[in-house]
Short mmCIF file of C-alpha atoms and ligand atoms in Angstrom, two decimals:
data_model
loop_
_atom_site.label_atom_id
_atom_site.label_comp_id
_atom_site.label_asym_id
_atom_site.label_seq_id
_atom_site.Cartn_x
_atom_site.Cartn_y
_atom_site.Cartn_z
CA UNK A 1 13.56 -1.99 -17.38
CA UNK A 2 12.51 0.67 -20.78
CA UNK A 3 9.03 -0.86 -20.39
CA UNK A 4 8.70 -1.56 -16.98
CA UNK A 5 9.87 2.59 -16.87
CA UNK A 6 7.63 3.90 -19.80
CA UNK A 7 5.09 1.64 -17.91
CA UNK A 8 5.75 3.44 -14.35
CA UNK A 9 5.57 7.04 -16.52
CA UNK A 10 2.14 6.58 -17.60
CA UNK A 11 1.22 6.10 -14.24
CA UNK A 12 2.22 8.89 -12.35
CA UNK A 13 1.23 11.18 -15.64
CA UNK A 14 -2.60 9.21 -15.64
CA UNK A 15 -2.51 10.28 -12.03
CA UNK A 16 -2.17 13.39 -12.79
CA UNK A 17 -4.40 13.85 -15.90
CA UNK A 18 -7.64 12.31 -14.80
CA UNK A 19 -7.56 14.24 -10.44
CA UNK A 20 -5.83 11.34 -8.74
CA UNK A 21 -1.96 12.27 -7.04
CA UNK A 22 -0.90 16.39 -7.50
CA UNK A 23 2.72 16.78 -6.86
CA UNK A 24 2.55 19.33 -3.02
CA UNK A 25 2.83 22.35 -4.23
CA UNK A 26 3.83 22.13 -7.28
CA UNK A 27 3.18 26.50 -8.44
CA UNK A 28 6.22 26.63 -6.34
CA UNK A 29 7.73 23.57 -8.49
CA UNK A 30 6.99 21.14 -5.59
CA UNK A 31 8.37 19.62 -2.62
CA UNK A 32 10.07 16.10 -3.03
CA UNK A 33 8.30 13.31 -2.10
CA UNK A 34 5.07 14.34 -0.77
CA UNK A 35 1.70 14.75 -2.51
CA UNK A 36 -1.55 15.78 -2.60
CA UNK A 37 -4.86 13.68 -3.62
CA UNK A 38 -7.17 15.13 -5.71
CA UNK A 39 -10.78 14.92 -6.01
CA UNK A 40 -10.59 10.71 -8.05
CA UNK A 41 -7.53 10.61 -6.14
CA UNK A 42 -9.69 10.75 -2.55
CA UNK A 43 -12.22 9.05 -3.23
CA UNK A 44 -10.09 5.35 -3.48
CA UNK A 45 -7.51 6.49 -0.97
CA UNK A 46 -11.38 6.73 1.53
CA UNK A 47 -12.71 3.66 -0.46
CA UNK A 48 -9.17 1.40 0.79
CA UNK A 49 -8.83 2.48 3.83
CA UNK A 50 -13.07 2.18 4.21
CA UNK A 51 -12.04 -1.57 3.14
CA UNK A 52 -9.30 -2.58 5.31
CA UNK A 53 -10.95 -1.08 8.18
CA UNK A 54 -14.26 -2.46 7.80
CA UNK A 55 -11.58 -6.22 7.81
CA UNK A 56 -10.33 -5.89 10.08
CA UNK A 57 -12.68 -3.93 12.79
CA UNK A 58 -15.85 -4.43 11.80
CA UNK A 59 -15.48 -7.98 11.02
CA UNK A 60 -13.35 -9.62 13.65
CA UNK A 61 -15.37 -9.20 17.20
CA UNK A 62 -11.98 -8.90 18.65
CA UNK A 63 -10.21 -5.79 17.30
CA UNK A 64 -11.20 -2.41 18.15
CA UNK A 65 -9.81 0.35 16.53
CA UNK A 66 -7.83 3.97 17.60
CA UNK A 67 -7.33 7.73 15.87
CA UNK A 68 -4.34 8.21 18.24
CA UNK A 69 -2.55 12.10 18.21
CA UNK A 70 0.25 12.60 15.59
CA UNK A 71 2.17 14.12 18.12
CA UNK A 72 2.92 12.19 21.37
CA UNK A 73 4.95 12.57 24.26
CA UNK A 74 8.77 12.84 23.16
CA UNK A 75 9.63 9.71 25.98
CA UNK A 76 7.43 7.86 23.58
CA UNK A 77 10.34 8.02 20.97
CA UNK A 78 13.08 7.08 22.96
CA UNK A 79 11.51 3.53 24.45
CA UNK A 80 10.24 2.48 20.99
CA UNK A 81 14.15 2.96 20.39
CA UNK A 82 12.90 5.39 16.95
CA UNK A 83 15.83 7.82 18.55
CA UNK A 84 18.71 5.36 19.09
CA UNK A 85 17.56 3.19 16.09
CA UNK A 86 15.57 4.41 13.73
CA UNK A 87 18.58 4.68 11.26
CA UNK A 88 19.22 4.06 7.57
CA UNK A 89 22.25 3.52 6.82
CA UNK A 90 23.39 5.92 3.46
CA UNK A 91 26.10 6.63 1.43
CA UNK A 92 26.68 9.28 -1.09
CA UNK A 93 28.54 9.14 -4.47
CA UNK A 94 31.30 11.76 -4.70
CA UNK A 95 30.71 12.21 -8.28
CA UNK A 96 27.08 12.68 -8.67
CA UNK A 97 27.10 13.96 -5.33
CA UNK A 98 23.91 12.07 -5.45
CA UNK A 99 22.86 10.83 -1.33
CA UNK A 100 21.75 6.62 -1.54
CA UNK A 101 20.30 4.07 0.77
CA UNK A 102 23.22 1.32 1.49
CA UNK A 103 20.59 -1.01 1.49
CA UNK A 104 18.42 -0.21 -1.22
CA UNK A 105 21.66 -0.24 -3.30
CA UNK A 106 22.47 -3.39 -2.52
CA UNK A 107 18.53 -4.89 -2.46
CA UNK A 108 18.37 -3.08 -6.37
CA UNK A 109 21.79 -5.49 -7.69
CA UNK A 110 19.60 -8.61 -6.21
CA UNK A 111 16.21 -6.97 -7.83
CA UNK A 112 18.42 -6.84 -11.00
CA UNK A 113 19.40 -10.98 -10.96
CA UNK A 114 15.27 -11.65 -10.17
CA UNK A 115 14.63 -9.65 -12.89
CA UNK A 116 17.39 -12.18 -15.11
CA UNK A 117 15.97 -15.54 -13.01
CA UNK A 118 12.13 -13.80 -14.87
CA UNK A 119 14.41 -14.05 -18.12
CA UNK A 120 15.24 -17.64 -18.16
CA UNK A 121 11.73 -18.31 -17.78
CA UNK A 122 10.31 -16.73 -19.75
CA UNK A 123 13.02 -17.60 -22.35
CA UNK A 124 12.15 -21.19 -21.60
CA UNK A 125 8.31 -21.02 -21.40
CA UNK A 126 8.81 -19.70 -24.77
CA UNK A 127 10.38 -22.57 -25.76
CA UNK A 128 8.36 -25.69 -24.13
CA UNK A 129 5.37 -24.01 -24.79
CA UNK A 130 2.28 -25.89 -23.83
CA UNK A 131 3.75 -28.30 -21.64
CA UNK A 132 6.14 -25.47 -19.62
CA UNK A 133 6.58 -26.51 -15.55
CA UNK A 134 7.45 -23.23 -14.16
CA UNK A 135 7.57 -24.21 -10.72
CA UNK A 136 9.77 -27.76 -12.06
CA UNK A 137 12.11 -25.06 -14.33
CA UNK A 138 13.05 -22.65 -10.96
CA UNK A 139 13.23 -25.62 -9.09
CA UNK A 140 15.71 -27.02 -11.31
CA UNK A 141 17.61 -25.00 -13.98
CA UNK A 142 21.41 -24.52 -12.45
CA UNK A 143 21.25 -20.59 -14.32
CA UNK A 144 17.81 -19.81 -11.75
CA UNK A 145 19.11 -21.32 -8.76
CA UNK A 146 22.51 -19.77 -9.55
CA UNK A 147 20.65 -16.43 -9.38
CA UNK A 148 18.76 -17.05 -6.49
CA UNK A 149 21.25 -18.44 -4.52
CA UNK A 150 23.92 -15.94 -4.96
CA UNK A 151 20.63 -12.81 -3.97
CA UNK A 152 20.10 -14.54 -0.96
CA UNK A 153 23.71 -14.28 -0.06
CA UNK A 154 23.74 -10.85 -0.47
CA UNK A 155 21.12 -10.25 1.43
CA UNK A 156 22.33 -12.41 3.74
CA UNK A 157 25.42 -10.39 4.04
CA UNK A 158 23.81 -6.81 4.28
CA UNK A 159 21.75 -8.27 7.36
CA UNK A 160 24.12 -9.60 9.02
CA UNK A 161 26.01 -6.35 8.92
CA UNK A 162 23.38 -4.09 9.79
CA UNK A 163 22.37 -6.27 12.43
CA UNK A 164 25.44 -6.51 14.03
CA UNK A 165 26.07 -2.50 13.34
CA UNK A 166 29.05 -3.03 10.94
CA UNK A 167 28.51 -0.31 8.01
CA UNK A 168 31.96 -1.27 7.14
CA UNK A 169 31.05 -4.53 5.41
CA UNK A 170 28.45 -3.28 3.84
CA UNK A 171 30.97 -0.88 1.51
CA UNK A 172 32.37 -3.76 1.47
CA UNK A 173 29.32 -5.87 -0.52
CA UNK A 174 28.55 -2.80 -2.35
CA UNK A 175 32.75 -2.73 -4.22
CA UNK A 176 33.02 -6.07 -4.29
CA UNK A 177 29.55 -5.90 -6.04
CA UNK A 178 30.40 -3.11 -8.11
CA UNK A 179 27.37 -0.94 -7.49
CA UNK A 180 27.97 1.32 -9.77
CA UNK A 181 26.13 5.39 -9.15
CA UNK A 182 22.68 5.11 -11.24
CA UNK A 183 23.67 8.84 -12.12
CA UNK A 184 27.50 8.68 -12.71
CA UNK A 185 27.79 5.65 -13.45
CA UNK A 186 30.97 5.84 -10.75
CA UNK A 187 31.86 3.55 -8.13
CA UNK A 188 33.77 6.26 -5.67
CA UNK A 189 31.13 5.66 -2.58
CA UNK A 190 31.79 7.60 0.52
CA UNK A 191 31.88 5.72 4.06
CA UNK A 192 28.38 3.98 4.84
CA UNK A 193 26.60 6.60 7.56
CA UNK A 194 23.42 6.02 9.78
CA UNK A 195 20.77 8.56 9.82
CA UNK A 196 17.89 9.14 11.32
CA UNK A 197 14.07 9.63 9.99
CA UNK A 198 12.74 11.04 12.62
CA UNK A 199 11.35 14.83 11.15
CA UNK A 200 11.59 17.39 14.68
CA UNK A 201 9.75 19.83 15.73
CA UNK A 202 9.04 21.40 19.27
CA UNK A 203 5.70 22.17 21.73
CA UNK A 204 5.57 25.81 23.02
CA UNK A 205 5.86 29.11 22.42
CA UNK A 206 9.01 30.16 23.88
CA UNK A 207 12.04 29.19 23.39
CA UNK A 208 13.53 28.35 26.65
CA UNK A 209 10.13 26.32 27.40
CA UNK A 210 9.97 25.00 24.49
CA UNK A 211 9.41 20.44 24.32
CA UNK A 212 10.84 19.12 21.45
CA UNK A 213 8.50 16.72 20.17
CA UNK A 214 8.69 14.05 16.49
CA UNK A 215 6.35 13.97 13.93
CA UNK A 216 5.32 10.28 14.57
CA UNK A 217 7.09 7.56 12.26
CA UNK A 218 4.37 4.89 13.04
CA UNK A 219 0.96 4.50 13.68
CA UNK A 220 2.07 1.65 16.34
CA UNK A 221 3.14 3.62 19.21
CA UNK A 222 -0.10 5.29 20.15
CA UNK A 223 -1.90 2.22 20.13
CA UNK A 224 1.11 0.35 22.37
CA UNK A 225 0.08 3.35 24.89
CA UNK A 226 -3.16 3.16 25.35
CA UNK A 227 -2.98 -0.34 25.35
CA UNK A 228 -4.58 -0.83 28.86
CA UNK A 229 -7.01 2.34 27.96
CA UNK A 230 -8.69 -0.23 25.38
CA UNK A 231 -8.02 -3.09 26.96
CA UNK A 232 -9.55 -2.13 29.89
CA UNK A 233 -12.91 0.25 29.13
CA UNK A 234 -13.19 -2.36 26.00
CA UNK A 235 -13.23 -4.73 28.57
CA UNK A 236 -10.84 -6.35 25.88
CA UNK A 237 -9.79 -10.16 26.52
CA UNK A 238 -6.36 -11.88 24.99
CA UNK A 239 -6.43 -12.39 21.87
CA UNK A 240 -7.53 -9.13 20.77
CA UNK A 241 -6.04 -6.45 18.48
CA UNK A 242 -5.88 -2.68 18.10
CA UNK A 243 -6.33 -1.04 14.80
CA UNK A 244 -5.57 1.98 13.19
CA UNK A 245 -5.35 4.52 10.23
CA UNK A 246 -2.88 7.54 9.99
CA UNK A 247 0.30 9.69 9.34
CA UNK A 248 3.29 8.40 9.71
CA UNK A 249 5.79 10.73 8.90
CA UNK A 250 9.75 10.19 7.22
CA UNK A 251 12.90 11.83 6.78
CA UNK A 252 13.84 9.70 3.55
CA UNK A 253 17.00 9.44 2.59
CA UNK A 254 15.93 8.65 -1.42
CA UNK A 255 12.63 9.63 -2.57
CA UNK A 256 11.77 8.35 -5.71
CA UNK A 257 9.29 6.54 -7.04
CA UNK A 258 5.71 8.42 -6.73
CA UNK A 259 3.88 8.09 -3.57
CA UNK A 260 6.13 4.47 -3.39
CA UNK A 261 8.18 6.70 -1.16
CA UNK A 262 6.85 9.63 0.94
CA UNK A 263 8.47 11.53 3.25
CA UNK A 264 4.28 11.75 4.87
CA UNK A 265 2.40 8.90 4.40
CA UNK A 266 -0.63 7.23 5.67
CA UNK A 267 0.19 4.10 7.28
CA UNK A 268 -2.78 0.89 8.13
CA UNK A 269 -1.59 -0.89 11.78
CA UNK A 270 -3.28 -3.23 13.21
CA UNK A 271 -1.73 -4.27 16.77
CA UNK A 272 -2.82 -8.12 17.95
CA UNK A 273 -2.37 -8.93 21.16
CA UNK A 274 -1.83 -12.49 22.24
CA UNK A 275 -0.61 -14.84 25.59
CA UNK A 276 3.48 -14.70 25.74
CA UNK A 277 4.46 -18.34 23.44
CA UNK A 278 1.66 -18.39 20.80
CA UNK A 279 3.66 -15.77 18.96
CA UNK A 280 4.46 -17.46 16.11
CA UNK A 281 1.48 -19.68 15.67
CA UNK A 282 -0.55 -15.76 15.29
CA UNK A 283 2.16 -14.61 12.83
CA UNK A 284 1.48 -17.00 10.41
CA UNK A 285 -1.97 -17.09 11.00
CA UNK A 286 -1.84 -13.30 10.02
CA UNK A 287 0.30 -13.39 7.37
CA UNK A 288 -2.00 -16.38 5.63
CA UNK A 289 -4.93 -13.31 6.65
CA UNK A 290 -3.34 -10.63 5.13
CA UNK A 291 -1.89 -11.94 1.80
CA UNK A 292 -5.31 -13.63 1.80
CA UNK A 293 -6.63 -9.84 1.87
CA UNK A 294 -4.68 -8.05 -0.77
CA UNK A 295 -5.84 -11.20 -3.49
CA UNK A 296 -9.41 -10.60 -3.07
CA UNK A 297 -8.62 -7.14 -4.93
CA UNK A 298 -8.20 -8.87 -7.45
CA UNK A 299 -4.57 -7.24 -9.25
CA UNK A 300 -3.46 -11.06 -9.70
CA UNK A 301 -1.49 -13.91 -7.08
CA UNK A 302 1.08 -13.29 -9.57
CA UNK A 303 1.85 -10.27 -8.53
CA UNK A 304 2.43 -10.80 -5.05
CA UNK A 305 5.16 -12.65 -2.61
CA UNK A 306 6.63 -13.29 0.78
CA UNK A 307 9.81 -12.40 1.66
CA UNK A 308 11.17 -13.21 5.35
CA UNK A 309 13.60 -10.52 6.24
CA UNK A 310 17.54 -11.72 7.61
CA UNK A 311 17.84 -8.27 9.27
CA UNK A 312 15.31 -7.83 12.14
CA UNK A 313 13.90 -4.50 13.54
CA UNK A 314 15.17 -4.23 17.56
CA UNK A 315 11.97 -4.65 18.08
CA UNK A 316 11.02 -8.32 16.25
CA UNK A 317 11.17 -11.88 16.98
CA UNK A 318 10.02 -12.25 13.22
CA UNK A 319 8.77 -10.29 10.22
CA UNK A 320 7.73 -10.85 6.78
CA UNK A 321 7.32 -8.05 4.04
CA UNK A 322 4.19 -8.97 1.65
CA UNK A 323 5.62 -7.36 -1.52
CA UNK A 324 4.12 -6.09 -4.77
CA UNK A 325 5.04 -6.71 -8.69
CA UNK A 326 5.17 -2.21 -8.58
CA UNK A 327 6.36 -0.90 -11.93
CA UNK A 328 9.23 -0.45 -11.21
CA UNK A 329 9.40 -4.14 -9.47
CA UNK A 330 9.07 -6.44 -6.01
CA UNK A 331 9.28 -4.13 -3.00
CA UNK A 332 7.16 -4.25 0.07
CA UNK A 333 3.88 -3.16 0.25
CA UNK A 334 3.22 -4.25 3.58
CA UNK A 335 4.93 -5.46 6.62
CA UNK A 336 3.86 -8.12 9.25
CA UNK A 337 6.52 -8.44 12.72
CA UNK A 338 6.41 -10.23 15.85
CA UNK A 339 6.34 -7.67 17.94
CA UNK A 340 7.21 -9.86 21.02
CA UNK A 341 7.23 -7.74 24.26
CA UNK A 342 9.32 -5.81 23.88
CA UNK A 343 7.34 -1.57 23.15
CA UNK A 344 5.15 -2.36 25.97
CA UNK A 345 7.77 -3.67 28.45
CA UNK A 346 9.57 -0.65 27.57
CA UNK A 347 6.51 2.12 28.02
CA UNK A 348 6.73 -0.11 31.36
CA UNK A 349 10.51 0.75 32.08
CA UNK A 350 10.20 4.60 30.70
CA UNK A 351 6.66 6.13 32.27
CA UNK A 352 7.22 3.42 35.25
CA UNK A 353 3.53 2.09 35.35
CA UNK A 354 2.52 -1.08 35.13
CA UNK A 355 1.29 -2.34 31.61
CA UNK A 356 0.55 -6.20 31.95
CA UNK A 357 -2.83 -8.04 31.57
CA UNK A 358 -4.22 -10.60 34.20
CA UNK A 359 -5.23 -13.67 32.36
CA UNK A 360 -8.05 -14.73 33.42
CA UNK A 361 -7.85 -18.10 32.72
CA UNK A 362 -4.54 -18.73 33.63
CA UNK A 363 -4.81 -16.89 36.97
CA UNK A 364 -1.57 -15.23 36.36
CA UNK A 365 -0.89 -11.32 35.00
CA UNK A 366 2.05 -11.03 32.26
CA UNK A 367 3.26 -7.89 29.56
CA UNK A 368 1.14 -9.59 26.19
CA UNK A 369 3.03 -10.10 22.98
CA UNK A 370 1.99 -8.43 19.67
CA UNK A 371 2.11 -8.93 16.14
CA UNK A 372 1.88 -6.48 13.73
CA UNK A 373 0.24 -5.89 10.68
CA UNK A 374 1.61 -2.82 8.90
CA UNK A 375 0.15 -1.78 5.15
CA UNK A 376 1.09 1.93 3.29
CA UNK A 377 -2.13 3.32 2.27
CA UNK A 378 -0.56 4.97 -0.22
CA UNK A 379 1.80 2.03 -1.24
CA UNK A 380 -1.50 0.11 -1.66
CA UNK A 381 -3.57 2.74 -4.25
CA UNK A 382 -0.29 2.89 -6.07
CA UNK A 383 -0.38 -1.07 -6.43
CA UNK A 384 -3.96 -0.66 -7.01
CA UNK A 385 -4.02 2.47 -9.63
CA UNK A 386 -1.15 0.47 -11.64
CA UNK A 387 -2.43 -2.81 -12.36
CA UNK A 388 -4.93 -1.35 -12.88
CA UNK A 389 -4.06 0.75 -15.42
CA UNK A 390 -3.86 -0.63 -19.83
CA UNK A 391 -4.10 0.09 -23.01
CA UNK A 392 -6.56 -2.41 -24.54
CA UNK A 393 -6.29 -3.17 -28.21
CA UNK A 394 -9.67 -3.23 -29.99
CA UNK A 395 -10.91 -4.92 -32.87
CA UNK A 396 -11.47 -1.11 -34.89
CA UNK A 397 -7.80 -1.07 -35.14
CA UNK A 398 -8.15 1.79 -32.32
CA UNK A 399 -6.76 1.37 -28.72
CA UNK A 400 -8.95 2.70 -25.14
CA UNK A 401 -6.79 3.83 -22.03
CA UNK A 402 -8.75 1.66 -19.19
CA UNK A 403 -8.75 2.28 -15.38
CA UNK A 404 -10.05 -1.27 -14.53
CA UNK A 405 -10.56 -0.41 -11.10
CA UNK A 406 -11.99 -3.07 -8.53
CA UNK A 407 -15.71 -1.81 -9.26
CA UNK A 408 -15.87 -0.64 -5.07
CA UNK A 409 -12.88 0.83 -5.06
CA UNK A 410 -13.81 2.75 -8.27
CA UNK A 411 -14.71 6.27 -7.19
CA UNK A 412 -17.60 7.20 -9.20
CA UNK A 413 -19.32 4.75 -9.43
CA UNK A 414 -21.79 5.17 -12.56
CA UNK A 415 -21.58 8.18 -15.39
CA UNK A 416 -25.15 10.04 -16.30
CA UNK A 417 -25.28 10.61 -20.27
CA UNK A 418 -27.61 12.53 -21.95
CA UNK A 419 -27.09 11.28 -25.43
CA UNK A 420 -28.38 14.87 -27.02
CA UNK A 421 -28.54 17.40 -24.62
CA UNK A 422 -31.79 18.53 -25.83
CA UNK A 423 -35.50 16.90 -26.13
CA UNK A 424 -35.67 16.64 -22.09
CA UNK A 425 -32.58 14.24 -22.37
CA UNK A 426 -31.00 16.53 -20.15
CA UNK A 427 -33.43 16.75 -17.64
CA UNK A 428 -34.16 13.11 -17.30
CA UNK A 429 -30.69 12.62 -16.96
CA UNK A 430 -30.61 14.71 -14.20
CA UNK A 431 -33.36 12.76 -12.18
CA UNK A 432 -31.24 9.82 -12.39
CA UNK A 433 -28.25 11.61 -10.52
CA UNK A 434 -30.31 13.07 -8.00
CA UNK A 435 -31.84 9.29 -7.56
CA UNK A 436 -28.81 7.78 -7.54
CA UNK A 437 -26.80 10.45 -5.18
CA UNK A 438 -27.78 8.69 -2.34
CA UNK A 439 -26.35 5.22 -2.58
CA UNK A 440 -23.57 6.08 -4.90
CA UNK A 441 -20.50 8.98 -6.39
CA UNK A 442 -22.15 9.04 -9.69
CA UNK A 443 -21.15 12.19 -11.36
CA UNK A 444 -23.03 13.49 -15.25
CA UNK A 445 -21.71 15.09 -18.06
CA UNK A 446 -23.55 15.75 -21.31
CA UNK A 447 -19.82 17.34 -23.13
CA UNK A 448 -19.28 15.94 -26.52
CA UNK A 449 -20.39 13.14 -28.37
CA UNK A 450 -21.00 9.63 -26.10
CA UNK A 451 -17.88 7.70 -27.37
CA UNK A 452 -15.15 9.90 -26.22
CA UNK A 453 -17.75 10.54 -22.63
CA UNK A 454 -17.64 6.90 -22.79
CA UNK A 455 -13.44 7.23 -23.02
CA UNK A 456 -13.15 9.92 -19.97
CA UNK A 457 -15.20 7.68 -18.26
CA UNK A 458 -13.25 4.23 -19.30
CA UNK A 459 -9.77 6.30 -18.46
CA UNK A 460 -10.81 7.82 -15.06
CA UNK A 461 -11.62 4.32 -14.03
CA UNK A 462 -15.88 4.80 -13.36
CA UNK A 463 -17.32 1.10 -14.20
CA UNK A 464 -20.75 2.31 -15.59
CA UNK A 465 -21.98 4.81 -17.93
CA UNK A 466 -25.58 5.05 -18.08
CA UNK A 467 -27.30 7.12 -21.18
CA UNK A 468 -30.46 8.47 -21.45
CA UNK A 469 -31.74 7.99 -25.53
CA UNK A 470 -35.70 8.87 -27.21
CA UNK A 471 -36.46 5.28 -25.86
CA UNK A 472 -36.21 6.54 -22.42
CA UNK A 473 -38.99 9.06 -22.80
CA UNK A 474 -41.26 6.40 -23.77
CA UNK A 475 -40.48 3.11 -22.00
CA UNK A 476 -38.48 4.51 -18.93
CA UNK A 477 -35.43 2.37 -19.98
CA UNK A 478 -31.84 3.50 -19.75
CA UNK A 479 -28.03 1.76 -21.17
CA UNK A 480 -25.96 0.13 -19.28
CA UNK A 481 -22.41 0.16 -20.29
CA UNK A 482 -19.68 -2.33 -18.53
CA UNK A 483 -16.45 -0.38 -18.15
CA UNK A 484 -14.44 -3.74 -18.48
CA UNK A 485 -16.29 -5.60 -21.32
CA UNK A 486 -17.98 -2.21 -23.22
CA UNK A 487 -21.57 -4.75 -22.92
CA UNK A 488 -24.26 -2.05 -23.14
CA UNK A 489 -27.22 -3.80 -21.53
CA UNK A 490 -31.17 -1.37 -21.70
CA UNK A 491 -33.15 -2.37 -18.53
CA UNK A 492 -34.93 -0.18 -16.48
CA UNK A 493 -34.30 2.66 -14.37
CA UNK A 494 -35.74 1.46 -11.57
CA UNK A 495 -33.80 -1.12 -11.88
CA UNK A 496 -30.27 0.66 -11.61
CA UNK A 497 -30.20 0.91 -8.30
CA UNK A 498 -29.63 -3.45 -7.89
CA UNK A 499 -27.35 -3.92 -10.88
CA UNK A 500 -24.69 -1.48 -9.48
CA UNK A 501 -25.22 -2.20 -5.96
CA UNK A 502 -24.00 -5.79 -6.48
CA UNK A 503 -21.14 -4.37 -8.22
CA UNK A 504 -20.13 -1.94 -5.85
CA UNK A 505 -21.06 -3.71 -2.67
CA UNK A 506 -18.39 -4.04 -0.13
CA UNK A 507 -20.78 -6.75 1.94
CA UNK A 508 -19.44 -8.85 -1.19
CA UNK A 509 -16.04 -7.73 -0.84
CA UNK A 510 -16.09 -8.60 2.69
CA UNK A 511 -17.09 -12.01 2.31
CA UNK A 512 -14.54 -13.15 0.05
CA UNK A 513 -12.05 -13.00 2.40
CA UNK A 514 -13.87 -15.32 5.08
P1 LIG B 601 11.23 0.02 2.98
O1 LIG B 601 11.56 -0.62 3.71
O2 LIG B 601 10.30 -0.02 1.72
O3 LIG B 601 11.45 1.56 3.92
P2 LIG B 601 9.84 -0.05 6.29
O4 LIG B 601 10.51 -1.58 6.40
O5 LIG B 601 10.41 0.76 7.22
O6 LIG B 601 9.88 0.11 4.14
P3 LIG B 601 7.84 -0.44 7.64
O7 LIG B 601 8.90 0.78 8.79
O8 LIG B 601 7.54 -1.72 8.06
O9 LIG B 601 8.57 -0.27 6.14
O10 LIG B 601 6.27 0.54 7.72
C1 LIG B 601 4.99 -0.18 7.54
C2 LIG B 601 4.38 0.20 5.92
O11 LIG B 601 4.58 1.79 5.96
C3 LIG B 601 5.24 -0.31 4.58
O12 LIG B 601 5.51 -1.66 4.28
C4 LIG B 601 5.03 0.29 3.60
O13 LIG B 601 3.76 -0.14 3.30
C5 LIG B 601 4.61 2.06 4.93
N1 LIG B 601 5.13 2.74 4.96
C6 LIG B 601 6.83 2.90 5.46
N2 LIG B 601 7.75 3.68 4.73
C7 LIG B 601 7.11 4.68 4.28
C8 LIG B 601 7.47 5.87 3.15
N3 LIG B 601 8.38 6.93 2.88
N4 LIG B 601 6.06 5.97 2.29
C9 LIG B 601 4.68 5.04 1.81
N5 LIG B 601 4.84 4.00 2.22
C10 LIG B 601 5.71 3.95 3.32
#
């Protein structure tokens, strides 16, 4: 656990030191759970967004994009159920006066059981060596099975109690499991209460006529209210999808864990409209497609798992999370939800307008069913960033900090250095920058010894360093150093563009997901 915490602290401080993420309004001591993306962070975030967008919109001829406004007519949120049901169960510790999400306290307890399972696996792996069969061990070891059963039973009970709004039982569960406040160690809890997560604001200048608005808590509703507009103007035939990326706002009760849980964050959502009755097949298909997409980032298959929901949201008939192994354990990265016809029907009822699709093959009209994929861009950023950050022991006994970002996502693709600041080398290096900048984000650096410059770029995540030396002046070749292997190659300046392009091309990554 201590090791995990250390790693997480390193992630947070590295993100600041290398210009990825800053606390919002830091000069005023910050605003809790709100963050700013800095000069490198904004590039990484943009690249992740672009990869998602192209995978969804460009690669699928039946998915189109949308950019709906953050402000929406307030009835939207009545229809969607957010006014009445977008609540989190909160509980206060009477001694520390700290507020927690009751479900998160319970989930963290189950997370500790998962950690115990991992410990058993690691112990057995050590004992049995190469002959160790992890799958069989997990399926048969009595202690592991015990932890698994206990965890599943706890989550099931919690799910059922939340579904039935039985908040007294959620508190009883916390007491039975003897969950203590992480801060005070006390088990002196208040009752569990519901808390609405939407931020309210007002539209209009005069107090009398101002209209109460909400900052959208999800991007999805902008898609639902535009369903017919897009379907008709795009002549879309079911099945088809609408994709959108954009800000969402939630007044989170527990806002810790850096950019994992923010009050202002960005979602990348796709709503896929299907014939009623086919939603289960599409749901399974999207689960598979989305996992494959995540795996294409190369962060390691062991870091992902599905978690099927016991507690379903008011709109869903099936739901699963793709969980990722963050520095603080497995947590939700993306949700895949079979949302039924709940949203479109609710908007029909509340708007009094017919929202139906005429299916030419069936010769009938219906309200389509929806399968949603919803991933948090900030969580994806954290997943990529935290797995990329490694301390590497080198053969010469030193260590280097390297941010092994997938090259396609890296903010800067190449740094160009003159070996020394004289003899015409800076001019040649700057000329290379001028040529490459039409295709890639590149930078020039001449400060400090070249070894130090390499380390700086390793830590910033730049996949290539190009060095101009005296030989360059005679034969127009340079050395290119690869971040991850530290290997150096000598090659003509003229071949740089193709070499870098091969490594950072989004097209190649998109092929991997097909
Ligand atoms: P959680 O259970 O962690 O609160 P959720 O189930 O409420 O998440 P969804 O409503 O399914 O989340 O939202 C879809 C995605 O949006 C999540 O998988 C997550 O990646 C992202 N997301 C949700 N809330 C936040 C937040 N407060 N900060 C950052 N990302 C978030």
